[in-house]
Short mmCIF file of C-alpha atoms in Angstrom, two decimals:
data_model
loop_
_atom_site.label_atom_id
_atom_site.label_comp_id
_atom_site.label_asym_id
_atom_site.label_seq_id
_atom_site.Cartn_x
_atom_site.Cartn_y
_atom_site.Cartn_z
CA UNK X 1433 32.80 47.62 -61.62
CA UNK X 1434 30.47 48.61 -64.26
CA UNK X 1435 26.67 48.81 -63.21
CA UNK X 1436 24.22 47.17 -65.55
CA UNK X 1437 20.23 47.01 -65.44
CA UNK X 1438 18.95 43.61 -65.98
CA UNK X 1439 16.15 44.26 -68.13
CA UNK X 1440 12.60 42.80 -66.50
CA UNK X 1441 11.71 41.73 -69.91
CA UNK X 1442 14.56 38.90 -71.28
CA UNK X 1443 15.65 39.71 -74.83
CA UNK X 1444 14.67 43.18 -74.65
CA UNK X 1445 17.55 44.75 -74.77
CA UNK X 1446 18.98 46.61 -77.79
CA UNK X 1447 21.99 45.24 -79.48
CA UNK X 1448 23.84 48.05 -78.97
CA UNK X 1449 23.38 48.15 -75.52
CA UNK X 1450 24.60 44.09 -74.83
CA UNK X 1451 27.83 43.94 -73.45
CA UNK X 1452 30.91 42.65 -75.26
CA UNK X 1453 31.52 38.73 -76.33
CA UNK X 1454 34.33 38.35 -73.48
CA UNK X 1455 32.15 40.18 -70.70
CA UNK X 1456 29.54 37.53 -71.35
CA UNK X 1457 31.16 34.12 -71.72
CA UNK X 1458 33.11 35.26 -68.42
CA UNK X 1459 29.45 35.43 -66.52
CA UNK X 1460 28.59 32.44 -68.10
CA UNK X 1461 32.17 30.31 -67.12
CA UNK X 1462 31.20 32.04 -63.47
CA UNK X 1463 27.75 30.95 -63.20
CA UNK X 1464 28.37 27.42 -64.90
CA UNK X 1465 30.53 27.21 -62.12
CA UNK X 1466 28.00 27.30 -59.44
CA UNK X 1467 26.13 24.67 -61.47
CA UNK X 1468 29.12 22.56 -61.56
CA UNK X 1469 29.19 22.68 -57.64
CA UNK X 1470 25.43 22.65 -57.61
CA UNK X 1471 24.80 18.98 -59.63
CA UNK X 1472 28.26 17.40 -57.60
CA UNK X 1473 26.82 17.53 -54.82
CA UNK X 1474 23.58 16.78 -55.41
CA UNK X 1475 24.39 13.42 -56.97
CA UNK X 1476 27.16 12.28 -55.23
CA UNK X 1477 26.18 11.36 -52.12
CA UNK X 1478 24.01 8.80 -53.87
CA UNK X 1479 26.91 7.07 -54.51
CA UNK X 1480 28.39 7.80 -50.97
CA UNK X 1481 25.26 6.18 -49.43
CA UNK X 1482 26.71 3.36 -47.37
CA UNK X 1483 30.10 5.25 -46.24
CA UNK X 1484 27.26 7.87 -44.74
CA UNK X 1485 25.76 5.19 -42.84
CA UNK X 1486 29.01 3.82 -41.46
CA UNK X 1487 29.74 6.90 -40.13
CA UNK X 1488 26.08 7.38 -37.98
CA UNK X 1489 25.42 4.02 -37.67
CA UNK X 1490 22.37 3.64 -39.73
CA UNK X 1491 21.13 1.65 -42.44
CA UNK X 1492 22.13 2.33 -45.92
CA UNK X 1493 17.84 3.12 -46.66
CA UNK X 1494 17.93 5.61 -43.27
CA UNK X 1495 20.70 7.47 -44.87
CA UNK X 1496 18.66 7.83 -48.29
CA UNK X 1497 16.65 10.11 -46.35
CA UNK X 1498 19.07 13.05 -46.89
CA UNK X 1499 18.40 12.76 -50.37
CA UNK X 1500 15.16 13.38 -49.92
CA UNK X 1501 16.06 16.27 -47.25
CA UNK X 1502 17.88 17.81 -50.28
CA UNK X 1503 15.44 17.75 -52.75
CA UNK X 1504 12.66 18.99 -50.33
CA UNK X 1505 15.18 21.96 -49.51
CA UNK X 1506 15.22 22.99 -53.12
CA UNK X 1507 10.73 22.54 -53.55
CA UNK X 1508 10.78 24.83 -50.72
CA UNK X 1509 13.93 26.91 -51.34
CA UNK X 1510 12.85 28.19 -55.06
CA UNK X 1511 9.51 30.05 -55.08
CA UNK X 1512 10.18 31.15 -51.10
CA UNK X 1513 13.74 32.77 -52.04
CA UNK X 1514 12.90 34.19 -55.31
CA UNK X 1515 9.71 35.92 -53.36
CA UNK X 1516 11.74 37.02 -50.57
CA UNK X 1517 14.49 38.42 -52.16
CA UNK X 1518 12.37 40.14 -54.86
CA UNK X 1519 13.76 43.53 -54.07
CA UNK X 1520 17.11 42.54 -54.16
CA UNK X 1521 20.06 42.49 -56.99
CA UNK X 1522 20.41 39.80 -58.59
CA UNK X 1523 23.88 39.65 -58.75
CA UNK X 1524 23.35 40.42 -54.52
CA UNK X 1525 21.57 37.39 -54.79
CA UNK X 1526 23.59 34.70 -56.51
CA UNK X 1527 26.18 35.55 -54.80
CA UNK X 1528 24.56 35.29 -51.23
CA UNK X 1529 22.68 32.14 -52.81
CA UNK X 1530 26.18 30.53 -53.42
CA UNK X 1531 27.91 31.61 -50.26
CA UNK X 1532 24.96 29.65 -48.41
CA UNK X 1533 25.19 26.66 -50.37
CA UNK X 1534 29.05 26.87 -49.53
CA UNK X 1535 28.75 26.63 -45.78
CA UNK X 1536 26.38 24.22 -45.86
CA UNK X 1537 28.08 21.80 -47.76
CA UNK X 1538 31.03 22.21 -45.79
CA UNK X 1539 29.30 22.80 -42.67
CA UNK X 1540 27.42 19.07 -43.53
CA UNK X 1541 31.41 17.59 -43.89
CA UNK X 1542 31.72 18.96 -40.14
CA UNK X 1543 27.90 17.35 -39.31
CA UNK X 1544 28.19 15.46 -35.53
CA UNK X 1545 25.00 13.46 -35.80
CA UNK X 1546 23.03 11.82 -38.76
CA UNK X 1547 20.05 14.62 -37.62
CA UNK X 1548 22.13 17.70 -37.68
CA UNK X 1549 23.65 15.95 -41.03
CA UNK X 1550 20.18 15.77 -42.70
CA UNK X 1551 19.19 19.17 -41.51
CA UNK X 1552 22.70 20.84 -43.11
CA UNK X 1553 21.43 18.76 -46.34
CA UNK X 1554 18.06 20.53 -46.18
CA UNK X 1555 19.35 23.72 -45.89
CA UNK X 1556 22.17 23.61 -48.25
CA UNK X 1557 19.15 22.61 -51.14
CA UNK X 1558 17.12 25.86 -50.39
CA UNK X 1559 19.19 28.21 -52.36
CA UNK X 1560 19.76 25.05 -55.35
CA UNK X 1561 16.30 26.48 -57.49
CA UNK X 1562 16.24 29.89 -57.05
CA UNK X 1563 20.33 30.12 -58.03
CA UNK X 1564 19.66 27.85 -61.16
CA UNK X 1565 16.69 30.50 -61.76
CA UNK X 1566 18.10 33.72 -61.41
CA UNK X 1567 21.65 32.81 -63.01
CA UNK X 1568 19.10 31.96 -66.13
CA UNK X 1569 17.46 34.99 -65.65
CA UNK X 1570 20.94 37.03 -65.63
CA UNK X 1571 22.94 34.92 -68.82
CA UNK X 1572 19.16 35.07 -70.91
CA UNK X 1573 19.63 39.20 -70.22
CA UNK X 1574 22.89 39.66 -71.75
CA UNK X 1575 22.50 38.46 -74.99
CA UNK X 1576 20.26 39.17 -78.02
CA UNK X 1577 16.57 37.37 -78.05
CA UNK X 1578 17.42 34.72 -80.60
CA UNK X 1579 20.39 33.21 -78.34
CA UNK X 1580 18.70 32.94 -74.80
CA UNK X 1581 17.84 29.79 -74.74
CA UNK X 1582 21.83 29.36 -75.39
CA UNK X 1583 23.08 31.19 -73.22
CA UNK X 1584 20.84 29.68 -70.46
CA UNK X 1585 22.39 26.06 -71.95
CA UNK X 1586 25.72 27.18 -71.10
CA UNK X 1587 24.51 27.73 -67.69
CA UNK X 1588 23.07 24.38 -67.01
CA UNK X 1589 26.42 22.74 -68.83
CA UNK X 1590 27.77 23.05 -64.87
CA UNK X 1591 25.43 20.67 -63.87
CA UNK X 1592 25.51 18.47 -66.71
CA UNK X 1593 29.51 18.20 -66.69
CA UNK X 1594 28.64 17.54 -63.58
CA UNK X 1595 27.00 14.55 -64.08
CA UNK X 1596 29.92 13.71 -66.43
CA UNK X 1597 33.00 14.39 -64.14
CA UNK X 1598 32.11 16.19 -60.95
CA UNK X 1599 30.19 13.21 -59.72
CA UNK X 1600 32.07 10.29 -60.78
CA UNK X 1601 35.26 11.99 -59.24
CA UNK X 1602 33.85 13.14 -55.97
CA UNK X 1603 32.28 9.92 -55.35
CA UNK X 1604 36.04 7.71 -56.01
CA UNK X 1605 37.73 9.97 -53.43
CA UNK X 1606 35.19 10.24 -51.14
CA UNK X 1607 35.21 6.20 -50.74
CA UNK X 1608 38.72 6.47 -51.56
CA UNK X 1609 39.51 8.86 -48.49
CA UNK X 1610 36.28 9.82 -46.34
CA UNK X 1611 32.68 10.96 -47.81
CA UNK X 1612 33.74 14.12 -46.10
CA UNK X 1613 36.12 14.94 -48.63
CA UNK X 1614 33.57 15.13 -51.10
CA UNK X 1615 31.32 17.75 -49.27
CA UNK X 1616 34.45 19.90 -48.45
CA UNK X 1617 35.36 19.69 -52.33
CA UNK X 1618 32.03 20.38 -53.05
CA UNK X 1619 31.84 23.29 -50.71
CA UNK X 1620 35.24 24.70 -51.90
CA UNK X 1621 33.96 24.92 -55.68
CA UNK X 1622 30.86 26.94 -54.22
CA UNK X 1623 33.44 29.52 -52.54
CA UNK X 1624 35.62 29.61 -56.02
CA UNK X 1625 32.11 30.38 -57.51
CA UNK X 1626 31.65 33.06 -55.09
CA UNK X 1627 34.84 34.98 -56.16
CA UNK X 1628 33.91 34.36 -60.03
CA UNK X 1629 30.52 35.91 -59.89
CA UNK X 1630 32.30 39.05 -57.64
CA UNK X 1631 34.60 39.48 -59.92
CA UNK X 1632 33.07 39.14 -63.38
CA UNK X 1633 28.89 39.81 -62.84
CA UNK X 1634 28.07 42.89 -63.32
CA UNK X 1635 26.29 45.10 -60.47
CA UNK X 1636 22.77 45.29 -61.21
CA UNK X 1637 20.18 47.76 -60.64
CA UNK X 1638 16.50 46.39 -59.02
CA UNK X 1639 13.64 47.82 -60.99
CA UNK X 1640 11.66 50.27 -59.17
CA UNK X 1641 8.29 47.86 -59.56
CA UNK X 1642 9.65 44.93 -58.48
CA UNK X 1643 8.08 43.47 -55.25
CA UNK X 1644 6.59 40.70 -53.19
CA UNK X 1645 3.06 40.82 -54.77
CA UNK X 1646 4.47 41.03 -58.35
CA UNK X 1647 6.45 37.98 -58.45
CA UNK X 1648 3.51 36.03 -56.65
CA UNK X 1649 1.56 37.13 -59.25
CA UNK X 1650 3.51 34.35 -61.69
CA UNK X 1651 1.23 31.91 -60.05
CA UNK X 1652 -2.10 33.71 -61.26
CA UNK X 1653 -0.80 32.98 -64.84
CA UNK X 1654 -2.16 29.45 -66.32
CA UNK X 1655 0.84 29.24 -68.53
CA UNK X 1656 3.56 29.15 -65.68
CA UNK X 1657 1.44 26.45 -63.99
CA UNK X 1658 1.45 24.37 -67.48
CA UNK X 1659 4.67 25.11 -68.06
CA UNK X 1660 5.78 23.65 -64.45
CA UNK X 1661 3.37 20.93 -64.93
CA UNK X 1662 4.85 19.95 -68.23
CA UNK X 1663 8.64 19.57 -66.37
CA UNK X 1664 7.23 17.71 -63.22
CA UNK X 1665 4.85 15.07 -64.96
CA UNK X 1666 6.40 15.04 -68.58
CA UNK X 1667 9.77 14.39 -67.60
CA UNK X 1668 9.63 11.78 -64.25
CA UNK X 1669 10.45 9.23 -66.76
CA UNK X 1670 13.83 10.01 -66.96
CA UNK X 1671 14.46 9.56 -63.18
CA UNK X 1672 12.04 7.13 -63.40
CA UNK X 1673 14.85 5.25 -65.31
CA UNK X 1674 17.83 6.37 -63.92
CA UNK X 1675 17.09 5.77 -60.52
CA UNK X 1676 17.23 2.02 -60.68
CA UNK X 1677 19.99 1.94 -63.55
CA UNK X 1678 22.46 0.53 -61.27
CA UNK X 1679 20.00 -2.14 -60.54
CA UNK X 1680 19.19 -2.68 -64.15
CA UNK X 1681 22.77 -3.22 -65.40
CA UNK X 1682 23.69 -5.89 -63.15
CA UNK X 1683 19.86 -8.11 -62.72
CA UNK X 1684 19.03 -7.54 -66.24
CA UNK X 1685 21.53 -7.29 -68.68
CA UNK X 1686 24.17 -9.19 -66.48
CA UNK X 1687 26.70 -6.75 -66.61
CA UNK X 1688 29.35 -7.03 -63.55
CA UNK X 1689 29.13 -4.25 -60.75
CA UNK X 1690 32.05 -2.58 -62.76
CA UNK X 1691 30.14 -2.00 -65.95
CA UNK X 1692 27.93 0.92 -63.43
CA UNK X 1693 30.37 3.48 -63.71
CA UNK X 1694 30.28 3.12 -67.22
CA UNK X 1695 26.62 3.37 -67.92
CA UNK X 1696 26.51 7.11 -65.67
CA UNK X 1697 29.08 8.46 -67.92
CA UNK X 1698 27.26 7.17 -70.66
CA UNK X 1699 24.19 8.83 -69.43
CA UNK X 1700 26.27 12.06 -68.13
CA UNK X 1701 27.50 12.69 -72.10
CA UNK X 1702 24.12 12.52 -73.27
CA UNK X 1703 22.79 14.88 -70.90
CA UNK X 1704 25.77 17.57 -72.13
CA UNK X 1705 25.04 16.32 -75.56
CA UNK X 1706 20.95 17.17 -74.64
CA UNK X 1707 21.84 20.18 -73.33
CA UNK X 1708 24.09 21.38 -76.64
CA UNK X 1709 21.64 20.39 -79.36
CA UNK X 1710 18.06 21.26 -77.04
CA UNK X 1711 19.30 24.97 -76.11
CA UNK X 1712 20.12 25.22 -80.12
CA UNK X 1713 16.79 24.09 -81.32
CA UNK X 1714 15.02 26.12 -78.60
CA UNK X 1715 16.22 29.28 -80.42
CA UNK X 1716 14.72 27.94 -83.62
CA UNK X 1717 11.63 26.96 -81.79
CA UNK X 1718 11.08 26.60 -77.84
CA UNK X 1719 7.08 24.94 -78.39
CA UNK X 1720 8.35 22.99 -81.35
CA UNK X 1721 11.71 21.76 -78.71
CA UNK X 1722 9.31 20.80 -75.70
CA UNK X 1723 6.86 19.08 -77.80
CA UNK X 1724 9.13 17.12 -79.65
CA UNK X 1725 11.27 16.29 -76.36
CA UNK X 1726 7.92 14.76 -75.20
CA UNK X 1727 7.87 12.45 -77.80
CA UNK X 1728 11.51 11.72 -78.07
CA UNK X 1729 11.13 10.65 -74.40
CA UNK X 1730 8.57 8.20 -74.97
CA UNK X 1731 10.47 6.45 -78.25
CA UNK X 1732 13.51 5.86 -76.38
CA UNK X 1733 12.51 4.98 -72.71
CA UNK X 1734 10.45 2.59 -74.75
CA UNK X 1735 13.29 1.34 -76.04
CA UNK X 1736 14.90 1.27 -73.49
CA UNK X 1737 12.38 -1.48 -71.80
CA UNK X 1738 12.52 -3.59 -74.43
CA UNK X 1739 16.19 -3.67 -74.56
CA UNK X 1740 17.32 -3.10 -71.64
CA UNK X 1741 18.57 -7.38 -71.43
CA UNK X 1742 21.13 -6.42 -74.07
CA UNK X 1743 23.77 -5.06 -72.48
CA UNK X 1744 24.55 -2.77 -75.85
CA UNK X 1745 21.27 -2.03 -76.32
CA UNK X 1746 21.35 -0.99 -72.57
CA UNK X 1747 24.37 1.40 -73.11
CA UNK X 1748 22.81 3.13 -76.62
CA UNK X 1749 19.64 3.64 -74.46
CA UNK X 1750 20.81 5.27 -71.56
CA UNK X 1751 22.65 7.92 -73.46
CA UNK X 1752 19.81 8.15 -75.74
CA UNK X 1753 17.51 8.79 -72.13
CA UNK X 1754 19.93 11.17 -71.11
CA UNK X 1755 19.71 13.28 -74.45
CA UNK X 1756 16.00 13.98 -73.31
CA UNK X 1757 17.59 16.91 -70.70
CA UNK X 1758 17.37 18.95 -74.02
CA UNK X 1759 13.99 19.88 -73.04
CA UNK X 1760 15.90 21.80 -69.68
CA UNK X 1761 17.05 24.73 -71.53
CA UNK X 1762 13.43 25.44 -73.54
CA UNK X 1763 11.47 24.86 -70.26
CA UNK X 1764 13.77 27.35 -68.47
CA UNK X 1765 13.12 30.34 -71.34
CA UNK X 1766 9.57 29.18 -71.72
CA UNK X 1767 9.30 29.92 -68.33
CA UNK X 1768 10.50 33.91 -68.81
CA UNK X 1769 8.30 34.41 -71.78
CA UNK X 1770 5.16 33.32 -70.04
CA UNK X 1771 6.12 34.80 -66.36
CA UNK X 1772 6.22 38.73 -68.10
CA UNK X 1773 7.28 40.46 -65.07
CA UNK X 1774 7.19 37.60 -62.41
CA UNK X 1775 10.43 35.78 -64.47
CA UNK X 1776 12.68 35.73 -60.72
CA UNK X 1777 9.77 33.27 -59.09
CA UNK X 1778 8.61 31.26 -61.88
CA UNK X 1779 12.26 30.57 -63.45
CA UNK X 1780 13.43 29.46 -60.06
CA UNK X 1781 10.46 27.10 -59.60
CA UNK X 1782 11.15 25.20 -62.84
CA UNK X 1783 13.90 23.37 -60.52
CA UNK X 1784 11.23 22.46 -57.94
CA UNK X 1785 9.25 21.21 -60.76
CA UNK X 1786 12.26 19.23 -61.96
CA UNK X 1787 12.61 17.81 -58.54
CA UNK X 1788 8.67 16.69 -58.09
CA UNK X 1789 9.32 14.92 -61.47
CA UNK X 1790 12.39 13.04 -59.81
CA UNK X 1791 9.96 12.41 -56.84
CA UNK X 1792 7.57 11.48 -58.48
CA UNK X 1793 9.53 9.36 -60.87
CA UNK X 1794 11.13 7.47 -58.40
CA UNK X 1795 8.22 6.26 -56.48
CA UNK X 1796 6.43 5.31 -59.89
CA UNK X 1797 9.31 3.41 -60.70
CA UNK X 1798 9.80 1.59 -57.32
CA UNK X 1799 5.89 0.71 -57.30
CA UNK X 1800 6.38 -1.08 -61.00
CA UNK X 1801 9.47 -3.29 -59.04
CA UNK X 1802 7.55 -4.10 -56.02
CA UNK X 1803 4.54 -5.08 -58.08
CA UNK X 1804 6.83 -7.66 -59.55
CA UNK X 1805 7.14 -6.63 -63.05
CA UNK X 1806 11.39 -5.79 -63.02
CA UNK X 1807 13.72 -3.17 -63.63
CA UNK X 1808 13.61 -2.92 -66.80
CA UNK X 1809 9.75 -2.03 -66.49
CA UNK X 1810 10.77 2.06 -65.08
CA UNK X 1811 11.46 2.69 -68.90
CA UNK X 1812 7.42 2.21 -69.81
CA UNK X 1813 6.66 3.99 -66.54
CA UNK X 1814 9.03 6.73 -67.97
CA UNK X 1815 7.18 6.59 -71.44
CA UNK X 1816 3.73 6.72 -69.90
CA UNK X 1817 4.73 10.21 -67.79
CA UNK X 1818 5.90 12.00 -71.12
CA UNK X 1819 2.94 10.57 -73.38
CA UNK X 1820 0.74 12.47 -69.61
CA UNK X 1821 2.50 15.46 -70.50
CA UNK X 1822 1.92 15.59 -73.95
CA UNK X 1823 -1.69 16.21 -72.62
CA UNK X 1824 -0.39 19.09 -70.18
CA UNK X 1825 1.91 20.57 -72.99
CA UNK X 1826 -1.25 20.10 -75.51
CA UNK X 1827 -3.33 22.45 -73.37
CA UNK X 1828 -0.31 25.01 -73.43
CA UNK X 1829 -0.38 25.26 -76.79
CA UNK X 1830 -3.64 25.58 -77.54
CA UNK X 1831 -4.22 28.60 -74.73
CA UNK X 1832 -1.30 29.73 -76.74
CA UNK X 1833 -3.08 30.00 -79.75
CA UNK X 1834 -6.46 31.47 -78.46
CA UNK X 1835 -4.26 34.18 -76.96
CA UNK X 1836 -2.54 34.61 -80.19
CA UNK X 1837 -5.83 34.94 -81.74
CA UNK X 1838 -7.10 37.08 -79.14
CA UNK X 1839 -4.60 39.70 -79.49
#
């Protein structure tokens, strides 16, 4: 297999040195993959909820807490991996990343208790950021400076398809058959990924300067803490949303149970469709994409309040909400520009920053219920988290410029 050094510094590269068209979209098919296997499991067990609590005999609420195991495996998984393993290959690392996340999905199918099935969930989240992170890291290398924020798209399309099919599918047969099917699935896509990346990633070389104390030097840098700050206040609004859409559609547009379904594919194609046209415009202009995502957010989950009782209106909305994942492709490269030679730790982080913003979100959103002012209410909280952003991206501009100036 042919040996290739990841250059420290994305876009870097000369032309002549990239390797060919077919080498390329075969690391991005293999690393898409892992996303694929990544977001379907993530998501699906939010639909596999009350099966889970059948099976340990606990309430449907107790078994939300391996959601929340998950997504505290990946906060803690991203910067601790990507500082650990800073001396290793990053090819080494995706591929041990993904062989983790394998077992523990299908070790979680195997789980004998509700404890030892939230721990498996914890652990299988810990390798979720820093995989995400360094598969950016490795599909930004390949290809010339003015495509990056492409070519880390195509890398996130595995968890927005997803969101699309993986999800929707894993989540029929798992009620269909046994929620266990779904981790096993689940697990079995992370082992297929596993092959892909051994067969078709290039070996890597690690760079002779890379260690612990470099890559925790990405926190000394105000711009990665901006940056992160920008993806986990900016955009809670659209989990804000999304996690009560199921409860929306039914209380206030009226919609049957049935019509669900329909409103998360509507929401999964406008996350792909987000993810197409946001990696495109961040080529053209990654300040110009996460400024104007900011304010695209807090038009539509506007909208989406004062709609939401119009069950047409609803559906327009929530794909319109899901386009706003075009910011995910510009945050991911803005975080390699602004990182220098700390990219491994600050581009796996901008997953734990994406999971704050679903925390954070969430409880926003829950708070706006309980206080009595409805469901459709999550789409102002949503609006009022990106126009709080705008503030944190404002400042990242504007230290832009006085560096700019500086130099």
């Amino acid at each position: 297999m042919t040996e290739i050094a990841i250059s420290d510094s994305i876009g870097t590269r000369p032309d002549d040195e990239l390797p060919s068209a077919t080498t390329v979209a075969l690391v991005q098919l293999a690393l898409a993959c892992g996303g694929f296997g990544i977001g379907t499991g993530e998501f699906a067990i939010m639909g596999l909820l009350p099966n889970v609590a059948d099976t340990f005999s606990v309430t449907t609420p107790q078994a939300g807490y391996v959601i929340s195991a998950y997504a505290l495996g990946v906060v803690v998984g991203a910067p601790v991996i990507a500082v650990l393993a800073a001396k290793m290959a990053r090819r080494t690392l995706l591929l041990t990343l993904m062989l983790v996340f394998a077992i523990g999905n299908i070790s979680s199918a195997m789980a004998p208790t509700f404890e030892a099935f939230t721990m498996l969930r914890f652990i299988t989240g810990l390798p979720h950021g820093a995989y995400f992170g360094v598969a950016a890291l490795v599909a930004a290398s390949m290809v010339p400076v003015h495509r990056r924020a492409r070519a880390v798209g195509r890398v996130m399309l595995g968890l927005t398809v997803a969101t699309l099919l993986g999800t929707p599918l894993t989540t029929f047969f798992g009620q269909s058959l046994d929620w266990q099917v779904a981790f096993l699935s689940v697990g079995v896509v992370g082992l297929l990924t596993v092959v892909l990346i051994w067969v078709y990633v290039p070996k890597d070389r690690v760079s002779e300067e890379a260690s612990f104390s470099r890559e925790l030097g990405a926190f000394r840098r105000p711009q990665v803490w901006l940056t992160l700050g920008i993806a986990a206040v900016g955009y809670g609004g659209m989990f804000a949303m999304f996690s009560y859409i199921a409860a929306t559609t039914t209380e206030v547009a009226m919609l049957p149970e049935t019509a669900v379904p329909i409103m998360l594919v509507l929401f999964g194609v406008g996350m792909n469709a987000g993810n197409f046209i946001g990696s495109w415009l961040a080529d053209k202009s990654l300040l110009g994409t996460i400024g104007g995502s900011l304010v695209y957010n807090i038009v539509v989950l506007t909208t989406f309040s004062l709609t939401a009782a119009n069950p047409y209106m609803l559906g327009l909305s929530v794909f319109l909400v899901g386009c706003g994942f075009a910011a995910g492709p510009a945050l991911q490269t803005r975080l390699m520009d602004v990182a220098a030679d700390a990219q491994t730790l600050a581009a796996a982080s901008n997953h734990s920053a994406f999971n704050i913003a679903n925390a954070i979100g969430a409880w926003l959103g829950g708070l706006v219920i309980a206080w009595g002012y409805g469901f459709a209410a999550t789409g102002y909280v949503g609006a009022a988290l990106s126009f709080l952003g705008l503030f944190v991206f404002a400042a990242s501009a504007r230290l832009e410029r006085r560096s700019t100036q500086m130099a």
